[in-house]
mmCIF file of C-alpha atoms in Angstrom:
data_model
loop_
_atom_site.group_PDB
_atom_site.id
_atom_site.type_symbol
_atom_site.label_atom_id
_atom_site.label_comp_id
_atom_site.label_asym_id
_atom_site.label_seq_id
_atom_site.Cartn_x
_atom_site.Cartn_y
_atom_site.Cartn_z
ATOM 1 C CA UNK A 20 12.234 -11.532 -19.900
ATOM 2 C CA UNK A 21 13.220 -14.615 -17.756
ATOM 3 C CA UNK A 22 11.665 -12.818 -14.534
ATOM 4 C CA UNK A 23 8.650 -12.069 -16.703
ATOM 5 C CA UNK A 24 8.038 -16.339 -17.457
ATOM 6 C CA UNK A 25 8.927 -16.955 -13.776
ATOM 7 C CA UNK A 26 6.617 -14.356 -12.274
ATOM 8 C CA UNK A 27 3.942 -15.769 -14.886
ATOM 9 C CA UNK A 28 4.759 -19.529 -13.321
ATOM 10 C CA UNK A 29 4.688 -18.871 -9.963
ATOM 11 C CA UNK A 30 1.426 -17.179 -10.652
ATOM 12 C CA UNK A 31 -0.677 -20.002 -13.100
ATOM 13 C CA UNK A 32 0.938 -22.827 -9.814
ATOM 14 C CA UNK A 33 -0.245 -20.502 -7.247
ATOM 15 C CA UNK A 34 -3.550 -19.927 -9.683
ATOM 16 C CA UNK A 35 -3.885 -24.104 -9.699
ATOM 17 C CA UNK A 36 -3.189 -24.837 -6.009
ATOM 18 C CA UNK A 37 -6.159 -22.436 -5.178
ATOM 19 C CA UNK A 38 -8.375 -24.689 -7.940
ATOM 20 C CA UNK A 39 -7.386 -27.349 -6.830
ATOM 21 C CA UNK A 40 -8.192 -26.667 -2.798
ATOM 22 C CA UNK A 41 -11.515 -25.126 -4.227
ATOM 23 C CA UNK A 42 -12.466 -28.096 -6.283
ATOM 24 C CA UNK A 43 -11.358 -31.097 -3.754
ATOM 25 C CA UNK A 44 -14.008 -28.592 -0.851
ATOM 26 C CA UNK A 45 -16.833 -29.028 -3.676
ATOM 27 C CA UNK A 46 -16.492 -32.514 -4.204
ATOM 28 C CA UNK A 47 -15.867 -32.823 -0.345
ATOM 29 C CA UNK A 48 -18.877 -31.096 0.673
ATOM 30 C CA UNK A 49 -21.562 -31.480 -2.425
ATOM 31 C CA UNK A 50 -23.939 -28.236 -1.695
ATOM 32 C CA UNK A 51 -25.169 -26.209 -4.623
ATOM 33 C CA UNK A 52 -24.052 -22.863 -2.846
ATOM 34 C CA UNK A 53 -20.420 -24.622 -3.722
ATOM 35 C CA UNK A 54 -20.091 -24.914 -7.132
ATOM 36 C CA UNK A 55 -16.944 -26.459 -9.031
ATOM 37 C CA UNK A 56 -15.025 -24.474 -10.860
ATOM 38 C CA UNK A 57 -15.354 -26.316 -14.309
ATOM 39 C CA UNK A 58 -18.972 -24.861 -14.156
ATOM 40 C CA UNK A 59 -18.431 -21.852 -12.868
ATOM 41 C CA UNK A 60 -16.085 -21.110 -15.725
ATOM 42 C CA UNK A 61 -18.345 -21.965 -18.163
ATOM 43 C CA UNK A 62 -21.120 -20.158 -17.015
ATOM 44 C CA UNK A 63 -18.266 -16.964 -16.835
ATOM 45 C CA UNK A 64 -17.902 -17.115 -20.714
ATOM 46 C CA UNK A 65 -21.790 -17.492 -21.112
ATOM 47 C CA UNK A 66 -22.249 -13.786 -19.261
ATOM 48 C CA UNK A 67 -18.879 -12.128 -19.387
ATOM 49 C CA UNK A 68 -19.253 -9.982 -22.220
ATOM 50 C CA UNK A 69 -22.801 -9.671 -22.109
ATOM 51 C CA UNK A 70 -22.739 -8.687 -18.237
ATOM 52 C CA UNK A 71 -20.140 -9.120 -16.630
ATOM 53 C CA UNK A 72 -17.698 -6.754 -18.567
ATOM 54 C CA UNK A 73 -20.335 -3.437 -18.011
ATOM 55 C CA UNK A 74 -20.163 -4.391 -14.341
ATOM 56 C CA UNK A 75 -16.195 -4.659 -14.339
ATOM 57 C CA UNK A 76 -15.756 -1.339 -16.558
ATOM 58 C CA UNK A 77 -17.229 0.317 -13.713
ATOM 59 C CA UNK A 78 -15.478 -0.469 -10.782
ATOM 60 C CA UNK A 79 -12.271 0.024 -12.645
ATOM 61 C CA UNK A 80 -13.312 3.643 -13.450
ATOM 62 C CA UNK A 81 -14.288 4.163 -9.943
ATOM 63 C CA UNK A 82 -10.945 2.421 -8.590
ATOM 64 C CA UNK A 83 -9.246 4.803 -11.019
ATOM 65 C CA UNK A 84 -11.001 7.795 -10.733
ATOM 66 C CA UNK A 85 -10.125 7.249 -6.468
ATOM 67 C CA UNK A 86 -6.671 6.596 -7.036
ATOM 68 C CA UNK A 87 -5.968 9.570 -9.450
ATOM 69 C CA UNK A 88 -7.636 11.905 -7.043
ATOM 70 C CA UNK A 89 -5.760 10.620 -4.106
ATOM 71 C CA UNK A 90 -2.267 10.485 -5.866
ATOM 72 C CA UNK A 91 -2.848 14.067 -6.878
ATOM 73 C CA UNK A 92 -3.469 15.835 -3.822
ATOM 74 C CA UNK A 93 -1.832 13.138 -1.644
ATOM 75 C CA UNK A 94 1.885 12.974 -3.216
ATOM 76 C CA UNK A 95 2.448 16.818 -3.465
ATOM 77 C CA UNK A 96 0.732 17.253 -0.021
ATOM 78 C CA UNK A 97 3.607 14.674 1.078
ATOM 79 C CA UNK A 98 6.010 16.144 -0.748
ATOM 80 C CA UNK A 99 5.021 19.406 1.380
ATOM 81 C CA UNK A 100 4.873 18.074 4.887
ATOM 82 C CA UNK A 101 8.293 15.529 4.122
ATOM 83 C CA UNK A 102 10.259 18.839 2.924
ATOM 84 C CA UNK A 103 8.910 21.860 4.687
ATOM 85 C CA UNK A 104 9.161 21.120 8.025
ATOM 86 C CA UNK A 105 7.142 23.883 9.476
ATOM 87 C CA UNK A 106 4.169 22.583 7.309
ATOM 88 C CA UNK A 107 4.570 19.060 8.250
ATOM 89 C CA UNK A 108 4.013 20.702 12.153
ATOM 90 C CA UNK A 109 0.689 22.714 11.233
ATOM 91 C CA UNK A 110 -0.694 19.437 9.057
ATOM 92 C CA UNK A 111 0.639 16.324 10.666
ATOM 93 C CA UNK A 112 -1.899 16.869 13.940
ATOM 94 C CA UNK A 113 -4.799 17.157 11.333
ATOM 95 C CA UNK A 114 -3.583 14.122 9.366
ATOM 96 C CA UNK A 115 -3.456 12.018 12.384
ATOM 97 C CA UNK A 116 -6.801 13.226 14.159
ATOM 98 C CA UNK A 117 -8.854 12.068 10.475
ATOM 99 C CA UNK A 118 -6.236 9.218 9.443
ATOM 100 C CA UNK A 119 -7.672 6.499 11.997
ATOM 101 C CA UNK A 120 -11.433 7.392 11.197
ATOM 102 C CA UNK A 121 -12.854 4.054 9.771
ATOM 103 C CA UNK A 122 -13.727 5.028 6.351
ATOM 104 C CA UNK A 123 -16.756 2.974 5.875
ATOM 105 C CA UNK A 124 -18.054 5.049 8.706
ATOM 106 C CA UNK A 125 -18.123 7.933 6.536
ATOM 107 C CA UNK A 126 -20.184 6.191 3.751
ATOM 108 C CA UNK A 127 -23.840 7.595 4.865
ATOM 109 C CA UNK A 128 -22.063 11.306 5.548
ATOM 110 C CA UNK A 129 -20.751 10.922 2.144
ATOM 111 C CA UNK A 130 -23.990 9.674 0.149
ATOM 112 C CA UNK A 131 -25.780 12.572 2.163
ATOM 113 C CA UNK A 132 -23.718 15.709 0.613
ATOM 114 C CA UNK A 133 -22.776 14.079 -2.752
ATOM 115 C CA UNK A 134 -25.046 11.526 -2.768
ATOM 116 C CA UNK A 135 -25.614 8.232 -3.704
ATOM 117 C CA UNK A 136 -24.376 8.299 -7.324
ATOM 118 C CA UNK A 137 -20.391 8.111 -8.908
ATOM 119 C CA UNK A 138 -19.441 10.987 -6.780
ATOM 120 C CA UNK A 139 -19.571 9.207 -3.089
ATOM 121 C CA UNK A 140 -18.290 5.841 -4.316
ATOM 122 C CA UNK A 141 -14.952 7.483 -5.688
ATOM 123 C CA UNK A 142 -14.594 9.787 -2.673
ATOM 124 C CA UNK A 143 -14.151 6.531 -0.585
ATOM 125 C CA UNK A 144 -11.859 5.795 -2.476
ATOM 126 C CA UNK A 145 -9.964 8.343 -2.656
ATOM 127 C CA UNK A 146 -10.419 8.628 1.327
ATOM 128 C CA UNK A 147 -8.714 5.205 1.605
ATOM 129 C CA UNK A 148 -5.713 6.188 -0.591
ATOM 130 C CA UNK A 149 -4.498 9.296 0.165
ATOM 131 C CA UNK A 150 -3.845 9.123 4.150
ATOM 132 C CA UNK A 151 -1.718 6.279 3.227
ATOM 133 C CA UNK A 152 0.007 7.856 0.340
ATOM 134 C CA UNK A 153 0.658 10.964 2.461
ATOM 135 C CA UNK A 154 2.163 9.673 5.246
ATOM 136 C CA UNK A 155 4.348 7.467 3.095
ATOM 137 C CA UNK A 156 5.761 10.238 1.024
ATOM 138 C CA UNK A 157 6.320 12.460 3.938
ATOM 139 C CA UNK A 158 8.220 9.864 5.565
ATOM 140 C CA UNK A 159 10.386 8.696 3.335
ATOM 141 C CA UNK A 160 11.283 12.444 2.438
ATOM 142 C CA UNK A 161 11.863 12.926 6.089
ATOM 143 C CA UNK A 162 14.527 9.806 6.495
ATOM 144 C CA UNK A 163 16.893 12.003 3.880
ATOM 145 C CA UNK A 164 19.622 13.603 6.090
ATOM 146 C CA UNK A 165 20.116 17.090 4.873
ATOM 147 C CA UNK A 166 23.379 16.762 4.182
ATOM 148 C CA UNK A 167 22.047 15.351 0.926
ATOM 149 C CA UNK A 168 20.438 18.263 -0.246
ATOM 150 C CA UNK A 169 24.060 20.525 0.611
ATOM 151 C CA UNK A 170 25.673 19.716 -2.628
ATOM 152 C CA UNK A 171 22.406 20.775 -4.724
ATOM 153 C CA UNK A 172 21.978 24.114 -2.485
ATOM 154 C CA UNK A 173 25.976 25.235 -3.402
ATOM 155 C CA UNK A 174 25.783 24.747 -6.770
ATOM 156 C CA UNK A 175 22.572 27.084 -7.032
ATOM 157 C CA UNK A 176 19.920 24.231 -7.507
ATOM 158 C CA UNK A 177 16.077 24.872 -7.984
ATOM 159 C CA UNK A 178 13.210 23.121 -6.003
ATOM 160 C CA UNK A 179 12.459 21.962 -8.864
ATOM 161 C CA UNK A 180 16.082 19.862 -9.627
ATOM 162 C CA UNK A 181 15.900 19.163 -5.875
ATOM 163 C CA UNK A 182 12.585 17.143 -6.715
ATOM 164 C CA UNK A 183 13.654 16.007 -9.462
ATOM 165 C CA UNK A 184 16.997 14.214 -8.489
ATOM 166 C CA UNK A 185 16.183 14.035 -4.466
ATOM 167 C CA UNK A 186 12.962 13.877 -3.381
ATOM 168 C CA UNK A 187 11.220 12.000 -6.095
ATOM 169 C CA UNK A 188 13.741 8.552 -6.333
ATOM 170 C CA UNK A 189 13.706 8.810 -2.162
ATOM 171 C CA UNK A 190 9.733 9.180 -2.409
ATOM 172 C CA UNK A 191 8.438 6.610 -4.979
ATOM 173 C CA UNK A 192 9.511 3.316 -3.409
ATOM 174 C CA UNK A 193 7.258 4.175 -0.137
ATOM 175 C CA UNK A 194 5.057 6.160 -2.193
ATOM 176 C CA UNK A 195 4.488 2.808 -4.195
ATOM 177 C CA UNK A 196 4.188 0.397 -1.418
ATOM 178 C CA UNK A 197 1.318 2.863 -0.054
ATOM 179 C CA UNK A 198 -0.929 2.349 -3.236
ATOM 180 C CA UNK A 199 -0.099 -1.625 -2.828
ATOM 181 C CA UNK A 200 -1.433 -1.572 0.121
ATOM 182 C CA UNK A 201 -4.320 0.793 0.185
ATOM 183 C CA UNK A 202 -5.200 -0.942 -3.542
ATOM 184 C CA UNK A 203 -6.701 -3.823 -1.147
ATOM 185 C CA UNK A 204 -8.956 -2.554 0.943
ATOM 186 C CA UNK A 205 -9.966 0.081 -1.651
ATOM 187 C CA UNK A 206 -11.198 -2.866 -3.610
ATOM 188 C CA UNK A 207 -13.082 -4.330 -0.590
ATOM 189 C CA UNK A 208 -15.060 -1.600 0.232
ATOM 190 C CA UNK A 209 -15.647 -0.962 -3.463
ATOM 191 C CA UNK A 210 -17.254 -4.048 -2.921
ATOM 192 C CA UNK A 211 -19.632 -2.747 0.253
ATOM 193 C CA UNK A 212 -20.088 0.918 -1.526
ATOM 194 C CA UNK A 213 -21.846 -0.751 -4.665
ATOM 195 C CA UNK A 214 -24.375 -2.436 -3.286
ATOM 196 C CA UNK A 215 -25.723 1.254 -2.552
ATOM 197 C CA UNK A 216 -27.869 3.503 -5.103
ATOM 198 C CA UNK A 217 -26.377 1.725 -8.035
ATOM 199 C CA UNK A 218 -27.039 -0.855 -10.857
ATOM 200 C CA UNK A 219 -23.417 -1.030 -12.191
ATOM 201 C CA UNK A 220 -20.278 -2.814 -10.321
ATOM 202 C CA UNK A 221 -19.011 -5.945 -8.697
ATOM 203 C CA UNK A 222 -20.350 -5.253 -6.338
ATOM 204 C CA UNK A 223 -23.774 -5.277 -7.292
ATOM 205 C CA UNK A 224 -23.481 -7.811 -9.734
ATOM 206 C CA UNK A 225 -22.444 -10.301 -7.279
ATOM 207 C CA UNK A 226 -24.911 -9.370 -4.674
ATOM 208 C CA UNK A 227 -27.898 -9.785 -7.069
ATOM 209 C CA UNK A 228 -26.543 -12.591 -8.087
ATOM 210 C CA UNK A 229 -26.226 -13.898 -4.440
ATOM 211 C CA UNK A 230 -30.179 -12.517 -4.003
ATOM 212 C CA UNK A 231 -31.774 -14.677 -7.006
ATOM 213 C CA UNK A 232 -29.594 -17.678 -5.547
ATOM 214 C CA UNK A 233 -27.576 -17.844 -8.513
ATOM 215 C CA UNK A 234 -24.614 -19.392 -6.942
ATOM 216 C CA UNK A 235 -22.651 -19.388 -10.196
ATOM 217 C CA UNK A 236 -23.199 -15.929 -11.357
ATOM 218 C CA UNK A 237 -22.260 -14.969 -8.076
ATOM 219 C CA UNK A 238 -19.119 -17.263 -8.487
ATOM 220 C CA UNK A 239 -18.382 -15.732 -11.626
ATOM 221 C CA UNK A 240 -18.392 -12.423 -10.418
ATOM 222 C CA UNK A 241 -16.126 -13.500 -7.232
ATOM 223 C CA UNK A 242 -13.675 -14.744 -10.000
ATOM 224 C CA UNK A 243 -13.883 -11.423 -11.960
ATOM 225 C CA UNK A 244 -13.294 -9.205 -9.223
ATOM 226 C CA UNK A 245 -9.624 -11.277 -7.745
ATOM 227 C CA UNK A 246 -8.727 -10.859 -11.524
ATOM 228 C CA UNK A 247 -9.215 -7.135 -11.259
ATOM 229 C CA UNK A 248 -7.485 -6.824 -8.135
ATOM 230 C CA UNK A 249 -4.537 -9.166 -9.915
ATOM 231 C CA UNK A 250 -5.073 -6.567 -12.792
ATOM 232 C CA UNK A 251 -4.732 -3.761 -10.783
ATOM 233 C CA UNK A 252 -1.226 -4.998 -8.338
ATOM 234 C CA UNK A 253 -0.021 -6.016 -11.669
ATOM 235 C CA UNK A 254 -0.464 -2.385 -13.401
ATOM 236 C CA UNK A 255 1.743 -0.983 -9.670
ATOM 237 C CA UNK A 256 4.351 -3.893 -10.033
ATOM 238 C CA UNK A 257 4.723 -3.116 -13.700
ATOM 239 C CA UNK A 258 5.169 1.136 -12.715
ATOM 240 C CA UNK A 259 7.436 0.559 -10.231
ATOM 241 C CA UNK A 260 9.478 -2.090 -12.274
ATOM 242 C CA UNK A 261 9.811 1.050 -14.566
ATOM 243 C CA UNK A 262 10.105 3.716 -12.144
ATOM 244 C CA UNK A 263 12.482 2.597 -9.691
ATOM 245 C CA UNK A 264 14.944 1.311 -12.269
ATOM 246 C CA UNK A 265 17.930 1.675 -9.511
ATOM 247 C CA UNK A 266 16.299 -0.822 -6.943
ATOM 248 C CA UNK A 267 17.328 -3.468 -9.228
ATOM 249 C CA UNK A 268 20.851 -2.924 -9.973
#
């Protein structure tokens, strides 16, 4: 509980320092396209819930959506390649040949065969996710010396209890620092995908916004979207707070 209230102080100073520098630039500068944030807050709780929230409720599901596809075919696919060594030689070659591919690139190929709907959107995400999580699983299985699975094979263990009490506690801390990472620029080009063949998103919001030169909307919407990106580390910190219980002791 006392790393809870110090997590949530360090967080509200860190929250007031960036106020603070935004504020002092609007008074320093005086241009309508720079707002304070006094009125940008109060035009927030004018359209939140009557805009704003719609917009947000989609680019969670589509953050989601990404991430659940990519942690279900990326983590076992790890799992594979960090374990079976003869796998991780057929796949690594094709996991290296498509992992530096900018993803953005592959927006128009992807909005061509699945078009330019919910489909293409979560797709890039998922493409930005699961390289990372792969690679990360697979090596952090492959740093376990196999004298550590020895004990497990004499006394008649199952791949299954091998997972269970090997792979999966040396997996999850890289596994977890993968999504942190990828969570980032997943959100950025979240960002760039919905201002494409939608009406629904950050993304959109804030460029419409942006396009009728209303500088506070467009604020607003700014402000939303680092919340849901401080949503969304704090949902991973919280998971691996709980999941890797023996990183603390």
């Amino acid at each position: 509980m006392k790393g809870i209230s110090h997590t949530l102080i360090s967080y509200l100073a860190a929250a007031v320092f960036l106020l603070a520098i935004w504020w002092g630039l609007a008074l320093l500068l005086e241009l309508p396209i720079v707002p304070t944030p006094d009125k940008v807050f109060v035009r927030l709780t004018d359209v939140f819930a009557r805009d704003i929230l719609e917009h947000a409720a989609y680019s969670l599901w589509r953050i989601a959506a990404g991430l659940g596809l990519a942690v279900c075919i990326g983590y076992p696919l790890g799992v594979i390649m960090g374990y079976f060594r003869q796998a991780d030689r057929f796949l690594s070659p094709v996991v290296y040949l498509t992992y530096p591919i900018p993803k953005i690139a592959l927006l128009p190929i992807l909005m061509l065969l699945a078009g330019v709907g919910e489909l293409s959107k979560i797709l890039m995400i998922f493409l930005i996710i699961v390289f990372q999580v792969v690679v990360a699983v697979r090596d952090a299985i492959r740093t376990l010396p196999e004298e550590r699975y020895y004990p497990l094979y004499s006394l008649g263990a199952s791949l299954g209890q091998i997972f269970r009490f090997v792979i999966l506690p040396a997996s999850l801390p890289k596994f977890i620092t993968a999504i942190r990472v990828a969570m980032a620029t997943a959100v950025s080009v979240l960002f760039f995908t919905e201002t494409f063949g939608t009406q629904y998103g950050m993304g959109y919001y804030i460029m419409d916004a942006w396009l009728r030169v209303n500088y506070l909307e467009m604020y607003a919407g700014i402000l939303v979207l680092s919340v849901m990106g401080l949503l969304l580390f704090g949902i991973i910190d919280c998971f691996e707070h709980v999941a890797c219980l023996w990183q603390r002791k």
